PDB file of C-alpha atoms in Angstrom:
ATOM      1  CA  MET P   1     140.928  87.098 101.209  1.00 50.00           C
ATOM      2  CA  THR P   2     138.939  90.005 100.059  1.00 54.00           C
ATOM      3  CA  LYS P   3     135.339  90.759 101.231  1.00 59.00           C
ATOM      4  CA  LYS P   4     133.905  90.136  97.726  1.00 70.00           C
ATOM      5  CA  THR P   5     135.336  86.441  98.277  1.00 79.00           C
ATOM      6  CA  GLY P   6     133.662  85.927 101.356  1.00 83.00           C
ATOM      7  CA  GLU P   7     130.987  86.033 100.654  1.00 87.00           C
ATOM      8  CA  GLY P   8     131.439  83.838  97.512  1.00 90.00           C
ATOM      9  CA  GLY P   9     132.500  81.596 100.126  1.00 91.00           C
ATOM     10  CA  ILE P  10     129.557  82.273 101.882  1.00 90.00           C
ATOM     11  CA  LYS P  11     126.803  81.943  99.383  1.00 91.00           C
ATOM     12  CA  THR P  12     128.812  78.281  97.767  1.00 93.00           C
ATOM     13  CA  SER P  13     128.613  76.857 100.621  1.00 93.00           C
ATOM     14  CA  SER P  14     125.414  77.294 101.491  1.00 92.00           C
ATOM     15  CA  THR P  15     124.461  76.650  98.243  1.00 94.00           C
ATOM     16  CA  TRP P  16     126.370  72.715  98.395  1.00 96.00           C
ATOM     17  CA  LEU P  17     124.604  72.496 101.423  1.00 94.00           C
ATOM     18  CA  ASN P  18     121.415  72.743 100.270  1.00 95.00           C
ATOM     19  CA  SER P  19     121.453  70.652  96.473  1.00 97.00           C
ATOM     20  CA  THR P  20     123.748  68.169  98.428  1.00 97.00           C
ATOM     21  CA  TYR P  21     121.733  67.214 101.528  1.00 97.00           C
ATOM     22  CA  GLY P  22     118.895  69.059 101.265  1.00 96.00           C
ATOM     23  CA  ILE P  23     119.592  71.799 103.953  1.00 94.00           C
ATOM     24  CA  GLN P  24     117.033  74.383 104.376  1.00 93.00           C
ATOM     25  CA  GLN P  25     118.771  76.181 106.912  1.00 93.00           C
ATOM     26  CA  ILE P  26     121.911  77.706 108.361  1.00 93.00           C
ATOM     27  CA  ILE P  27     121.863  79.304 111.810  1.00 91.00           C
ATOM     28  CA  LEU P  28     125.126  80.925 113.261  1.00 91.00           C
ATOM     29  CA  GLY P  29     125.998  82.178 116.439  1.00 88.00           C
ATOM     30  CA  VAL P  30     128.359  85.700 115.427  1.00 91.00           C
ATOM     31  CA  ASP P  31     130.137  87.551 117.757  1.00 92.00           C
ATOM     32  CA  VAL P  32     128.921  90.542 117.554  1.00 92.00           C
ATOM     33  CA  ARG P  33     132.397  92.724 117.741  1.00 94.00           C
ATOM     34  CA  ASN P  34     133.341  90.401 114.533  1.00 94.00           C
ATOM     35  CA  ILE P  35     131.271  93.609 112.416  1.00 95.00           C
ATOM     36  CA  ASN P  36     132.954  92.418 108.992  1.00 92.00           C
ATOM     37  CA  ALA P  37     131.447  89.081 109.470  1.00 92.00           C
ATOM     38  CA  ILE P  38     128.052  89.495 110.111  1.00 94.00           C
ATOM     39  CA  LYS P  39     128.048  92.676 107.086  1.00 94.00           C
ATOM     40  CA  ALA P  40     129.575  89.153 105.001  1.00 92.00           C
ATOM     41  CA  TYR P  41     125.975  87.325 106.582  1.00 94.00           C
ATOM     42  CA  GLN P  42     123.937  89.943 105.935  1.00 94.00           C
ATOM     43  CA  LYS P  43     124.341  90.741 101.861  1.00 93.00           C
ATOM     44  CA  CYS P  44     124.403  86.781 101.720  1.00 92.00           C
ATOM     45  CA  GLY P  45     120.215  86.842 103.272  1.00 92.00           C
ATOM     46  CA  PHE P  46     120.617  86.157 106.814  1.00 94.00           C
ATOM     47  CA  ASN P  47     119.231  87.532 109.168  1.00 94.00           C
ATOM     48  CA  LEU P  48     119.059  88.657 113.017  1.00 90.00           C
ATOM     49  CA  GLU P  49     116.647  86.204 114.438  1.00 88.00           C
ATOM     50  CA  GLU P  50     116.686  84.762 117.879  1.00 84.00           C
ATOM     51  CA  THR P  51     116.415  80.564 117.559  1.00 84.00           C
ATOM     52  CA  PRO P  52     115.965  78.149 120.332  1.00 83.00           C
ATOM     53  CA  TYR P  53     118.024  75.714 119.053  1.00 80.00           C
ATOM     54  CA  ILE P  54     121.626  77.346 119.773  1.00 77.00           C
ATOM     55  CA  ALA P  55     121.570  79.563 123.261  1.00 75.00           C
ATOM     56  CA  ASN P  56     122.512  83.081 123.695  1.00 71.00           C
ATOM     57  CA  ASP P  57     124.790  82.368 126.428  1.00 74.00           C
ATOM     58  CA  ALA P  58     127.375  84.493 125.131  1.00 76.00           C
ATOM     59  CA  GLU P  59     127.966  88.480 126.471  1.00 83.00           C
ATOM     60  CA  ASN P  60     128.920  88.891 123.071  1.00 86.00           C
ATOM     61  CA  GLN P  61     126.896  86.126 120.763  1.00 86.00           C
ATOM     62  CA  ILE P  62     123.779  87.531 118.089  1.00 86.00           C
ATOM     63  CA  THR P  63     122.361  85.206 116.463  1.00 88.00           C
ATOM     64  CA  MET P  64     121.992  84.813 112.116  1.00 88.00           C
ATOM     65  CA  ILE P  65     119.259  82.783 110.505  1.00 86.00           C
TER      66      ILE P  65
END
């Protein structure tokens, strides 16, 4: 999978979830060591944020919304 394909898949999935189910927010628990995934999510508009919905119990976990 190329970088562009991954980003396209994320954007397409987000759009589909919104139009089909009305989902307004997607919350991700991401391993901090997965730099490529973090960059792809950021390009798609996700930001590093804290949320009460996911506990950052894992040492290497970050939350992206």
